[in-house]
XYZ file of C-alpha atoms in Angstrom:
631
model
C 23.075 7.358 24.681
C 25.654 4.743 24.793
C 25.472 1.381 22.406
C 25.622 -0.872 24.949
C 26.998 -5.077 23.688
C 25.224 -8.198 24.589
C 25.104 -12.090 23.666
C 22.218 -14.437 23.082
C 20.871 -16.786 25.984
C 19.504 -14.022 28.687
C 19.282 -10.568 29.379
C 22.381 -9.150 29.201
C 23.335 -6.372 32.082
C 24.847 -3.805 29.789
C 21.323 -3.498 28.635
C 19.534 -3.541 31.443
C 21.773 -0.529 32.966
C 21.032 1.246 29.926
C 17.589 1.219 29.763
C 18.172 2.848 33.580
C 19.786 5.872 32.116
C 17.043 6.210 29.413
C 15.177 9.959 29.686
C 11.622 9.781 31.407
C 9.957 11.698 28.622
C 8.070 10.295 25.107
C 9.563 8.671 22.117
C 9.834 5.866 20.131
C 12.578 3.068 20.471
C 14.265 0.621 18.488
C 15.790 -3.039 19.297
C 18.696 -3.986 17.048
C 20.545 -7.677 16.735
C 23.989 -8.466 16.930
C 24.101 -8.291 12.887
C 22.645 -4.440 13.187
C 18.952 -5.548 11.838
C 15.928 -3.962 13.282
C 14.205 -6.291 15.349
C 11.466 -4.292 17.052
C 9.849 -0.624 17.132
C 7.949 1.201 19.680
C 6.959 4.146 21.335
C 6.721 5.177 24.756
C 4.927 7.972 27.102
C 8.318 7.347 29.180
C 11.125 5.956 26.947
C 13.042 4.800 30.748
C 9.896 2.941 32.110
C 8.979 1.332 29.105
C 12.887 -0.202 27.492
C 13.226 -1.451 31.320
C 10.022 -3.378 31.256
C 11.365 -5.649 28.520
C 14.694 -6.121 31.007
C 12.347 -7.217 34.042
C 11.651 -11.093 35.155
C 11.164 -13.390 32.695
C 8.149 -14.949 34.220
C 4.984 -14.014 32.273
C 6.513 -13.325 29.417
C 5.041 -14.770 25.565
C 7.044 -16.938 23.461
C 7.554 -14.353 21.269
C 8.532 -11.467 23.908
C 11.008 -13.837 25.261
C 12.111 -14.701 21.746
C 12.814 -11.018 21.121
C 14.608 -10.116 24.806
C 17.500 -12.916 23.619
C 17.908 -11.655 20.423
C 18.097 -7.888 21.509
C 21.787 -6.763 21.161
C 21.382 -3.127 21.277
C 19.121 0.029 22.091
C 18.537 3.075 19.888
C 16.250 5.650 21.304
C 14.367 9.068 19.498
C 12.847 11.213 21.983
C 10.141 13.301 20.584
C 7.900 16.256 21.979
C 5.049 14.314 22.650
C 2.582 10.940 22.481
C 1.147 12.226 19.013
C 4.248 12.403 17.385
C 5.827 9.490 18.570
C 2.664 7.602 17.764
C 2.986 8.592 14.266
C 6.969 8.262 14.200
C 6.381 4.458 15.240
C 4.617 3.604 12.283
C 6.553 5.040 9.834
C 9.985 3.321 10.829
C 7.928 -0.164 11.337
C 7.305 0.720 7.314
C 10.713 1.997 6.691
C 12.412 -1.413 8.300
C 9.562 -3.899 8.528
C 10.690 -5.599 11.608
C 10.165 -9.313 12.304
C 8.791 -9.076 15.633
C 6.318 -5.976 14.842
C 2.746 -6.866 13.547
C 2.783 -4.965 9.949
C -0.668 -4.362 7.896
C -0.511 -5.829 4.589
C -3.490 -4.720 1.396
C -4.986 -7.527 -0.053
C -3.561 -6.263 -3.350
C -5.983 -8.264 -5.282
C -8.655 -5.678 -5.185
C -8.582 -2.104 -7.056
C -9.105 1.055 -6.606
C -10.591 4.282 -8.127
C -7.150 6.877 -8.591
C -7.816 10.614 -8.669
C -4.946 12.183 -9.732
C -5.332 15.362 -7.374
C -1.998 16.946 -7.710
C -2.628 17.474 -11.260
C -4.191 20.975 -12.120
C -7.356 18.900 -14.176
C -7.342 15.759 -12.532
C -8.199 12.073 -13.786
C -10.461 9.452 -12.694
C -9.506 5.633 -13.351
C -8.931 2.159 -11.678
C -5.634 0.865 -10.843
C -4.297 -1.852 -8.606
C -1.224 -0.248 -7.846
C -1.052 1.684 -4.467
C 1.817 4.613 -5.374
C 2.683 7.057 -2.895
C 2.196 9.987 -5.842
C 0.098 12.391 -3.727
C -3.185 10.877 -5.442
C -6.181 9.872 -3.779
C -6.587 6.567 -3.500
C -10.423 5.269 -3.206
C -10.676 1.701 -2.028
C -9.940 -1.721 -2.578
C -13.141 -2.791 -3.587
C -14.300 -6.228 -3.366
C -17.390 -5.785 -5.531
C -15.317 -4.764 -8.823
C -18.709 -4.755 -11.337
C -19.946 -2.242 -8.431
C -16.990 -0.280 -8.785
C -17.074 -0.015 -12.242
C -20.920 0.684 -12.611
C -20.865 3.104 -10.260
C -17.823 5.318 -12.093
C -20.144 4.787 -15.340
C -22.432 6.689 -13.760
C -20.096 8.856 -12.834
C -18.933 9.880 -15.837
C -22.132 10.168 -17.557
C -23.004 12.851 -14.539
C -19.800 14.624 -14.954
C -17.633 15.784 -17.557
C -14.062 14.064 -16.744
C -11.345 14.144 -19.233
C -10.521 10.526 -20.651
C -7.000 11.895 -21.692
C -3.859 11.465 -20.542
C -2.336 14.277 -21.023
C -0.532 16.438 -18.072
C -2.062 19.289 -18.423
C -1.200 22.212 -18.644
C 2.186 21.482 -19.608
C 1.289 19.124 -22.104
C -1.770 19.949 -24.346
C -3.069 18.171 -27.741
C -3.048 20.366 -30.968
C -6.983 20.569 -30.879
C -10.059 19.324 -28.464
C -11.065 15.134 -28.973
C -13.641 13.483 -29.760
C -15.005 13.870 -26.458
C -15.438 16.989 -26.430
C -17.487 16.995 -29.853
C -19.963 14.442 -28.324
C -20.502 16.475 -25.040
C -18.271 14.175 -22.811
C -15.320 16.773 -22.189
C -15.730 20.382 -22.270
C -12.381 20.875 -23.441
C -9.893 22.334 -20.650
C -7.293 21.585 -22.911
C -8.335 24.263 -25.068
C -9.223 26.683 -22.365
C -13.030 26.023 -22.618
C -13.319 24.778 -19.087
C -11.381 26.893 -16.307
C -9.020 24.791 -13.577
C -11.744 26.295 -10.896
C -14.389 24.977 -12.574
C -12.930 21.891 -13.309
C -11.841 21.309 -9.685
C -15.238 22.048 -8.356
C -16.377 19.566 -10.313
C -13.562 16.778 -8.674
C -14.855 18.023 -5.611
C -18.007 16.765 -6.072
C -17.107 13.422 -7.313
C -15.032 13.114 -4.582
C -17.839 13.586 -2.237
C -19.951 11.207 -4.184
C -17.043 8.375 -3.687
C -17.130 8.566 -0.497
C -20.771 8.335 0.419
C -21.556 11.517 1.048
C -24.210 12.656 -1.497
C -26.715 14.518 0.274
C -24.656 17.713 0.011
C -24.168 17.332 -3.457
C -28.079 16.688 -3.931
C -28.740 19.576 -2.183
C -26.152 21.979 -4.060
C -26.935 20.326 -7.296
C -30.847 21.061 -6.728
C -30.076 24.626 -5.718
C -28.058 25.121 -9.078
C -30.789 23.737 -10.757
C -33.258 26.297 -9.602
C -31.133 29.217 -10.234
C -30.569 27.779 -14.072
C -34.361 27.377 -14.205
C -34.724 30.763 -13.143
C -32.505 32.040 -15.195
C -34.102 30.953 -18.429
C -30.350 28.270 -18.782
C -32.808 25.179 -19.674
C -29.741 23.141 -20.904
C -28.442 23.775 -18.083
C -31.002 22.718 -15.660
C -31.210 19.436 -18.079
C -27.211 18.618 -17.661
C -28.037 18.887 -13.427
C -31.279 17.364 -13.736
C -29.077 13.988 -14.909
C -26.655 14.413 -12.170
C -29.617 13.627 -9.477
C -31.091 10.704 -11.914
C -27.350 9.923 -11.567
C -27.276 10.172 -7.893
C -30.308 8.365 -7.023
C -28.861 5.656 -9.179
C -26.061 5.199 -6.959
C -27.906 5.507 -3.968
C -30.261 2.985 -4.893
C -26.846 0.501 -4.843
C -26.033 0.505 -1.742
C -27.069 -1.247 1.286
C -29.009 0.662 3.865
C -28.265 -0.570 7.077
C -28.594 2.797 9.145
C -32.132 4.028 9.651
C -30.603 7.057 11.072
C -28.523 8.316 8.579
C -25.357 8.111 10.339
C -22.051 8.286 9.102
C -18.911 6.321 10.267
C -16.107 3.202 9.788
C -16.727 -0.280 11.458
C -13.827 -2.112 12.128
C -13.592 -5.741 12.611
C -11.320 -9.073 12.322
C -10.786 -12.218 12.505
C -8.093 -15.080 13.332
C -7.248 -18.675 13.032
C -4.756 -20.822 14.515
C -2.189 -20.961 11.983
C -1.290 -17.269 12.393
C -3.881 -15.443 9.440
C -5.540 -12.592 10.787
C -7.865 -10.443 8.292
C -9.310 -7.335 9.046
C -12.235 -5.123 7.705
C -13.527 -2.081 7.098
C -16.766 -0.838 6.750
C -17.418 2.475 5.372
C -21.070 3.567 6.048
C -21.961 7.590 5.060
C -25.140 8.402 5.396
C -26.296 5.287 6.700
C -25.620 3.538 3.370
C -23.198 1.030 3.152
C -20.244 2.374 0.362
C -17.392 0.432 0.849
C -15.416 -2.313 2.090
C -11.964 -2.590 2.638
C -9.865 -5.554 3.319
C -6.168 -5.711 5.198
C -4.034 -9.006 6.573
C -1.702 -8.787 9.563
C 1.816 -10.387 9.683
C 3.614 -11.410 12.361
C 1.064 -11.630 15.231
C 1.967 -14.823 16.701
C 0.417 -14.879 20.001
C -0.339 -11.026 20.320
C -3.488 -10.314 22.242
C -6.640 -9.238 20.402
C -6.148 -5.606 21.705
C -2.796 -5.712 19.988
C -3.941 -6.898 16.944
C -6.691 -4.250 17.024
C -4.622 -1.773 17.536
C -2.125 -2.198 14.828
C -4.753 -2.519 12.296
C -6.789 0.570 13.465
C -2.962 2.479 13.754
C -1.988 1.061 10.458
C -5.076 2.083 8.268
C -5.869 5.776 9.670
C -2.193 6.562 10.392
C -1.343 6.208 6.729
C -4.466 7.570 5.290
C -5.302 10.219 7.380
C -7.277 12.291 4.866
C -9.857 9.798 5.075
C -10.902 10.074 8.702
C -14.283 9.709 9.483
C -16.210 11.558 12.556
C -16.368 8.311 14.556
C -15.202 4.531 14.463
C -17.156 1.353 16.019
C -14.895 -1.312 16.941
C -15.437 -4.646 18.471
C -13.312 -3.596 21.765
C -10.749 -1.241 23.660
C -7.470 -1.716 22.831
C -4.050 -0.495 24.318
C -3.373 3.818 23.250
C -7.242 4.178 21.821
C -7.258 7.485 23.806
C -4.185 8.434 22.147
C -4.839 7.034 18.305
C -8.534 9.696 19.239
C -6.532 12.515 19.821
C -3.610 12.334 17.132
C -6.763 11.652 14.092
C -8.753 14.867 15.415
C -5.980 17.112 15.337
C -5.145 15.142 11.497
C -8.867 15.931 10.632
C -9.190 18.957 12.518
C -12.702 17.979 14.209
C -13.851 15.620 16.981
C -12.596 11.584 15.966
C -14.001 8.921 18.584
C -13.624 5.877 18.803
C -16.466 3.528 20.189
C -17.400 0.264 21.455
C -21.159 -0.618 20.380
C -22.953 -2.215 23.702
C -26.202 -2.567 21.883
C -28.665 -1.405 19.237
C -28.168 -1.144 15.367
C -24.355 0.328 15.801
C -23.595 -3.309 17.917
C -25.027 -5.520 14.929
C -22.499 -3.790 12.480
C -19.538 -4.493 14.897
C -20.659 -7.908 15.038
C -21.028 -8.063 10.690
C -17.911 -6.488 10.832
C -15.975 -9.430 12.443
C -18.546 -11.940 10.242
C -17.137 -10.421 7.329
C -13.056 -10.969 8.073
C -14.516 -14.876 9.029
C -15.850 -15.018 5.413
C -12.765 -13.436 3.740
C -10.275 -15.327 5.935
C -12.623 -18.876 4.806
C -12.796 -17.580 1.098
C -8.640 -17.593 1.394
C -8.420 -21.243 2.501
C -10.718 -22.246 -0.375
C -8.502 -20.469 -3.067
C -5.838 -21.901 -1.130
C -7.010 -25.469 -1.608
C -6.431 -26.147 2.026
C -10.139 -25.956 3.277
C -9.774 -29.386 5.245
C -13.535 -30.103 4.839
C -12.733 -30.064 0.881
C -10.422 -33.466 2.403
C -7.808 -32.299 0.805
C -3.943 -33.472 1.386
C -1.298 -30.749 1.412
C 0.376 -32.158 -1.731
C -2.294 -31.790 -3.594
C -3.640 -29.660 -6.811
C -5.353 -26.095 -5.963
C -8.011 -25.910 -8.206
C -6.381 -22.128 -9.960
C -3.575 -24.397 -10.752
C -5.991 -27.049 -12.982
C -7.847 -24.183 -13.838
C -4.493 -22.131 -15.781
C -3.824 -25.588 -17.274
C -6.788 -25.627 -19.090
C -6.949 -22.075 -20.360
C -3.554 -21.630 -21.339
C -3.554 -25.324 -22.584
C -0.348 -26.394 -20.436
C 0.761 -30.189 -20.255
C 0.944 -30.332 -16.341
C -1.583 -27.534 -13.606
C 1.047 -24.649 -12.883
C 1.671 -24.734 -9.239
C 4.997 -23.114 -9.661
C 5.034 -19.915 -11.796
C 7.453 -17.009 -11.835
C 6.562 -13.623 -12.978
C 8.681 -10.672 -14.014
C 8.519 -7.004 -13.626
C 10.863 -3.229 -14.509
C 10.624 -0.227 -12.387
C 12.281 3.167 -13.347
C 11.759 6.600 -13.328
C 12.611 8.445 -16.110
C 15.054 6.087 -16.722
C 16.973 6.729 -13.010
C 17.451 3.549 -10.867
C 16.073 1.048 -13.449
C 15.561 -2.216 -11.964
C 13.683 -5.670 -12.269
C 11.892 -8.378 -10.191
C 11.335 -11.903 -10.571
C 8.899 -13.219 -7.834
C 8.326 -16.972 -7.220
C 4.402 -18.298 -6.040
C 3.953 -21.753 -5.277
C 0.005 -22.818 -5.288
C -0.539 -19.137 -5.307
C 1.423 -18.271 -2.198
C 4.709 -16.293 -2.287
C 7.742 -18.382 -2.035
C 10.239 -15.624 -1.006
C 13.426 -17.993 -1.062
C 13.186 -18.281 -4.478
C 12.609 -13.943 -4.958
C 15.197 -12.985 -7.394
C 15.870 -8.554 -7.827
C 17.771 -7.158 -10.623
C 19.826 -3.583 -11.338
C 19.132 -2.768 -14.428
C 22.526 -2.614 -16.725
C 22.097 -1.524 -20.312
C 18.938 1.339 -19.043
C 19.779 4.479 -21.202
C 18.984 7.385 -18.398
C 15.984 9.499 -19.286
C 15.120 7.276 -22.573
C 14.107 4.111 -20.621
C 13.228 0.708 -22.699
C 11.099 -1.521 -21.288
C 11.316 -4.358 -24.137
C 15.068 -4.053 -23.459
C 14.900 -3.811 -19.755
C 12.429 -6.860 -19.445
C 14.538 -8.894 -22.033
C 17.710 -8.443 -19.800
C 16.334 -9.352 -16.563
C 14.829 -12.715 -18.059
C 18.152 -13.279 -19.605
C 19.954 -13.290 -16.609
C 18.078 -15.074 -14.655
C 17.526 -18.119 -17.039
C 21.053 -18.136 -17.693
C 22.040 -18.505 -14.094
C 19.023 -20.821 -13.315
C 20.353 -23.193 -16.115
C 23.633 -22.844 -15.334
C 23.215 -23.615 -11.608
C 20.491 -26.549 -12.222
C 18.025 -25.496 -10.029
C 14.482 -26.054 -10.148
C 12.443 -24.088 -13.263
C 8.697 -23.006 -13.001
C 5.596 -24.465 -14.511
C 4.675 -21.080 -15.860
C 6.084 -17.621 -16.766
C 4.743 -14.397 -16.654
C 5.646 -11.184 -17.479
C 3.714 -7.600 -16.554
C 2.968 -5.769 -19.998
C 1.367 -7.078 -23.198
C 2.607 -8.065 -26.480
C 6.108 -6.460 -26.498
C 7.063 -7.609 -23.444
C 6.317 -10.837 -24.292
C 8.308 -10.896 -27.362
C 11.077 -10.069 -24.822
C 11.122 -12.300 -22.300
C 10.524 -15.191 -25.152
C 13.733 -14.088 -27.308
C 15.948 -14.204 -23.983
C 14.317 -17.487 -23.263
C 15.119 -19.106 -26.301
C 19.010 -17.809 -26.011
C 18.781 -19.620 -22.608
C 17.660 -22.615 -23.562
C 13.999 -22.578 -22.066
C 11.875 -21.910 -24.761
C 9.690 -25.069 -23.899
C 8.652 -23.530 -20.425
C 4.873 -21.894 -21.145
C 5.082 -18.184 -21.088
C 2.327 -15.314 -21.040
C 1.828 -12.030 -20.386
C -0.979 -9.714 -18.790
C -1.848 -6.339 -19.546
C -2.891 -3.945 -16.818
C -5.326 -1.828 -18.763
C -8.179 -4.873 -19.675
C -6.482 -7.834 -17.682
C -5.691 -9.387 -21.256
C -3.193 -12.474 -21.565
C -1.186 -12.563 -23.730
C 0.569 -15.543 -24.993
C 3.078 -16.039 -27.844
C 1.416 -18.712 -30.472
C -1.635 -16.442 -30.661
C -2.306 -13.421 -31.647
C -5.714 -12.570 -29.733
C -5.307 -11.687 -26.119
C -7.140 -14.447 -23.929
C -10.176 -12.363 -21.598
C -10.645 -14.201 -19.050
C -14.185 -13.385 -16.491
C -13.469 -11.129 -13.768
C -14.200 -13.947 -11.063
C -11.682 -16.836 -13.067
C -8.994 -18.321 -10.306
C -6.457 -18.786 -13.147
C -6.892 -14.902 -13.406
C -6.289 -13.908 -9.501
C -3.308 -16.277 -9.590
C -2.052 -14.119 -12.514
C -3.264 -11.040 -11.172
C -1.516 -11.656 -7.659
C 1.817 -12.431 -8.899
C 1.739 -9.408 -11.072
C 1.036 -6.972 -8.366
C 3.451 -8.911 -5.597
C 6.138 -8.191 -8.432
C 5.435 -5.057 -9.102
C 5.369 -4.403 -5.380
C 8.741 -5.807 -5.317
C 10.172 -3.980 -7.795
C 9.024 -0.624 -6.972
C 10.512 -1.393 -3.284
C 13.656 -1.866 -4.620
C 13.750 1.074 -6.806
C 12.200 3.407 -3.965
C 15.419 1.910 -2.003
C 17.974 3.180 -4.577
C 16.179 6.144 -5.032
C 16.438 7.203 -1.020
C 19.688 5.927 -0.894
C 20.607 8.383 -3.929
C 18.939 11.395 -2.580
C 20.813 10.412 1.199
C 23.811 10.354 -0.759
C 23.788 13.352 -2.848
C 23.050 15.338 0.499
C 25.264 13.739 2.827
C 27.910 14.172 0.017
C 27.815 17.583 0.428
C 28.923 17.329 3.970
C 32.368 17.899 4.772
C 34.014 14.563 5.930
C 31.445 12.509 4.436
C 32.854 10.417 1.824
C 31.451 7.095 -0.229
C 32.583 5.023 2.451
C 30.680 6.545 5.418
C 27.663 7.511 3.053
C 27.225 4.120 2.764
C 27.694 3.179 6.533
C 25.034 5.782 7.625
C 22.384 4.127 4.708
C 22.658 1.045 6.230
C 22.534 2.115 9.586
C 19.260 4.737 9.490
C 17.719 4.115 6.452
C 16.281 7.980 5.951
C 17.873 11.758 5.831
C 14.403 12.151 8.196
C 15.833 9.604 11.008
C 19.475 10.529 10.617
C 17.934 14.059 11.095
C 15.939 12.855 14.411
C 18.948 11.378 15.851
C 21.430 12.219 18.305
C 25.322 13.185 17.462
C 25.962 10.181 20.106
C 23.812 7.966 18.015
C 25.501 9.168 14.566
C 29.033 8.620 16.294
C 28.457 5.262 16.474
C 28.803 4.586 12.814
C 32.164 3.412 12.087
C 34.336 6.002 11.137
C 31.636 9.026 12.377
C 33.033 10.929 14.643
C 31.503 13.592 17.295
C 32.742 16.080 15.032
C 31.590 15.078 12.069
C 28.422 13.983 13.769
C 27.944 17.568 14.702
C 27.903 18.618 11.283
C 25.935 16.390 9.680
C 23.260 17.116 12.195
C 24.004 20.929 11.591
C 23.186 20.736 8.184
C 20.371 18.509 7.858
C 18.704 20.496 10.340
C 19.303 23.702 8.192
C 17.779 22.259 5.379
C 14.418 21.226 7.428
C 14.361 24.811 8.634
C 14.782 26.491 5.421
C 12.036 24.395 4.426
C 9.862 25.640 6.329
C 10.649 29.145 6.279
């Protein structure tokens, strides 16, 4: 395939021939501008059809489509084997590049979730905010946090999880806790619980989490008669709690299925400013468990089917080991036939996908969509732009008044910066310093930070966090620009002491500065020395909660960057004719080892300074490596 130039203003004809020569057979396709950035992904059942569709008349076409057609400057094409994989392919380089013209699924990363640390031989069982892509299960986000919590009490006085945090078995304490002593833990550490055991017992919890505790009841009964049988009383008494356990959780959630079925309901919602919030419904068992809540960017003036469609793609694709047998959703949209048969290979079992015309099944569709209404209304309020509230758009959002009080502050903190280190192990160390203004992100003003003095493999995060503050204060003041009403840092006391000491050597030690823990949501702040608790429903504390987790998300973007790009480099490196220079070319271009891999040597040979030769051969050995890895 040949790169083929264009201008602004129109369709240009180099294009239009191109997408001519295009194969007729499935794959996913990319729109670049005249600066190189990825404007667009998608996939097609015919890569030649589809391109030339966008090259067609211009009558009919959105604002936005015709927005993107004049800003198109070149065509890059993958063809795959099939609709499944391309479906799947799409999706991941819409992550990978995050194109401006592609509707993207964003968390509501105010809510938690319940972690299970599966990949570890006795796994562990907590709440965090943080998504990670660690290989752990991720249960969640719950809105209903005291539910949450309740229900892993219960939990955990039904089953024996270890509180520890040990990784086990390479790391093990000298002798069993406390825990153990007061029949909470039976002691893996000290090989009085086997890793089968153990497991079976994660298993089960896992079930539990996600609805489904009939089978449990039933197994747990079962064991219960054989203990009884067997004369093992204290053992029938330990599973005798587990089903007082399990009706207590039962007896939490909603029943809204007479007939005991199990499946998701999606549904969403939009307004005319561009928010769209979508929702899912997890019912198991005919009880409702969970609820989780997503936001769309970049719709614009998409259809409903499209919007659909991107938030069913975006939730299952990326969390395909949570596929339930069937979905209800509002209505068709575009590749539902498709989306059916990629999840039921995924699941390995029948996945449909339905459109409730009546009965109970039709009244959850509809609560669905009620539901994104409510959360999308709940946002304007917390906001402080509910126009029936009357109120201008200068004006104070009531989180803002509400931190003033709290933290005592002379003015409401409508502009507040917070601060946050990523690093593994000491490897790509680096910092964030994210800007919200009346609780909304104000990207402009996003600052990101590579980590200078980081010692590899003994990692400081007093020192890291007291660098990063330092340099941006110092550049701030030395620039004049605008400072923040409030400062926040991620960690507790020691952090704090950081940031404060590189403040002070700035010059801004009069701007109000806290800090909040992850662990209890404590806050920190320097002229006292007992951590502020503020209630779990406080809009001070989701103001300080979201710009902790937006910089965290920001700084673990950045390090997951230098990370790929160090892993593309060491490989490439190994190449023959790959030097610094065209290392670096190839990063920007691709992004991945996987979509340098997918490509063609025409495609690579288009890098500056890559020719078909040494196309060849990076293609030659990339693909080695995949097959070796699967041999």
């Amino acid at each position: 395939m040949s790169r083929a130039e264009g201008g602004r203003g129109g369709t240009p004809d180099p294009l239009r021939g191109q997408a001519r020569t295009l194969p007729r057979e499935p794959g996913v396709y990319l729109f670049r501008d005249a600066a190189g950035e990825v404007l667009y992904v998608g996939k097609a059942k015919s890569l030649r059809a589809r391109v030339a569709s966008y090259f067609g008349a211009e009558a009919g076409r959105s604002v936005k489509l015709t927005r993107l057609v004049r800003e198109i400057d070149s065509i890059e094409t993958f063809p795959v084997r099939s609709e499944a994989e391309a479906l799947l392919l799409e999706w991941n380089l819409i992550r990978e590049f995050g194109p401006r013209f592609n509707i993207q699924l964003r968390d509501d990363k105010s809510y938690p979730y319940i972690k299970i640390t599966v990949t570890e031989a006795f796994p562990r069982i907590f709440v965090t905010r943080r998504l990670e892509d660690d290989g752990s299960r991720y249960l969640g986000p719950f809105t209903d946090v005291g539910a949450m919590r309740r229900a892993l009490r219960t939990i955990k006085k039904m089953y024996t999880v270890r509180s520890c945090h040990y990784r086990m078995p390479d790391e093990l304490p000298p002798r069993p806790c406390l825990d153990y002593h007061i029949g909470r833990c039976k002691a893996p550490c000290a090989g009085l619980q086997s890793a089968s055991d153990y497991r079976a017992m994660i298993d089960e919890i896992l079930e539990i989490l996600g609805g489904r505790t009939g089978r449990v009841r039933r197994s747990v009964e079962r064991r219960m008669a054989e203990a009884a049988d067997a004369l093992e009383y204290e053992r029938a008494a330990e599973l005798r709690e587990v089903l007082r356990g399990l009706d207590q959780l039962e007896g939490r959630q909603a029943a809204i299925d007479p007939r005991g079925g199990s499946h998701d309901v999606i549904g969403f919602a939009r307004e005319g400013d561009g928010s769209v919030c979508g929702i899912v419904l997890r019912v198991r068992e005919g009880r409702l468990v969970g609820r989780r809540i997503h936001y769309l960017a970049n719709v614009g003036d998409e259809t409903d089917e499209a919007v659909l469609g991107a938030l069913v793609k975006g939730f299952y694709l990326r969390q395909a080991d949570d596929v339930p047998s069937e979905l209800l959703i509002p209505e068709r949209f575009d590749e539902q036939e498709l989306v059916e048969e990629y999840l039921s290979g995924v699941a390995e079992r029948r996945f449909r996908i339905r459109v409730p015309a009546r009965g109970p099944k039709r009244e959850l569709a509809r609560a669905a969509n009620r539901n994104a209404a409510h959360v999308l209304a709940r946002d304007r309020v917390e906001r402080a732009e509910d126009p029936a509230a009357g109120r201008g758009v200068g004006s104070t959002p009531p989180a803002a008044t509400r931190l003033a009080e709290v933290l005592e502050l002379g003015t409401p903190a409508r502009n507040l910066i917070c601060f946050d280190v990523s690093t593994l192990a000491g490897r790509e160390s680096v910092g964030s310093g994210v800007w919200l203004r009346d609780g909304r992100p104000h990207k402009d003003e996003y600052r990101r930070f590579r980590i200078r003095e980081a010692e590899e493999g003994r990692p400081d995060d007093y020192a890291m966090m007291q660098e990063i503050v330092s340099r941006y204060f110092d550049r701030r003041v030395r620039e004049g620009r605008p400072l923040p009403d409030l400062v926040v840092v991620d960690g507790g006391r020691g952090q704090l002491s950081a940031a404060r000491q590189a403040m002070d050597a700035a010059g801004v030690s009069d701007l109000p500065t806290v800090a909040l823990a992850k662990r209890e949501e404590e806050v920190y702040r320097p002229e006292s020395a007992v951590p502020l608790r503020l209630p779990r429903t406080d809009p001070g504390l989701h103001w300080l909660q979201r710009a902790r987790d937006e910089a965290h998300r920001f700084a673990l973007q950045y390090n997951r960057t230098l990370r790929r790009r160090r892993a593309l480099r060491s490989r490439l490196g190994e190449i023959p004719g790959v030097g610094p220079a065209r290392e670096q070319l190839l990063l920007q271009r691709f992004g991945s080892l996987d979509i340098i891999r997918r490509a063609t040597a025409e495609q690579l040979a288009r890098t500056p300074g890559i020719g078909r030769v040494t196309a060849s051969a990076i293609l030659s050995a990339l693909r080695e490596d995949a097959e070796g890895a699967t041999t």
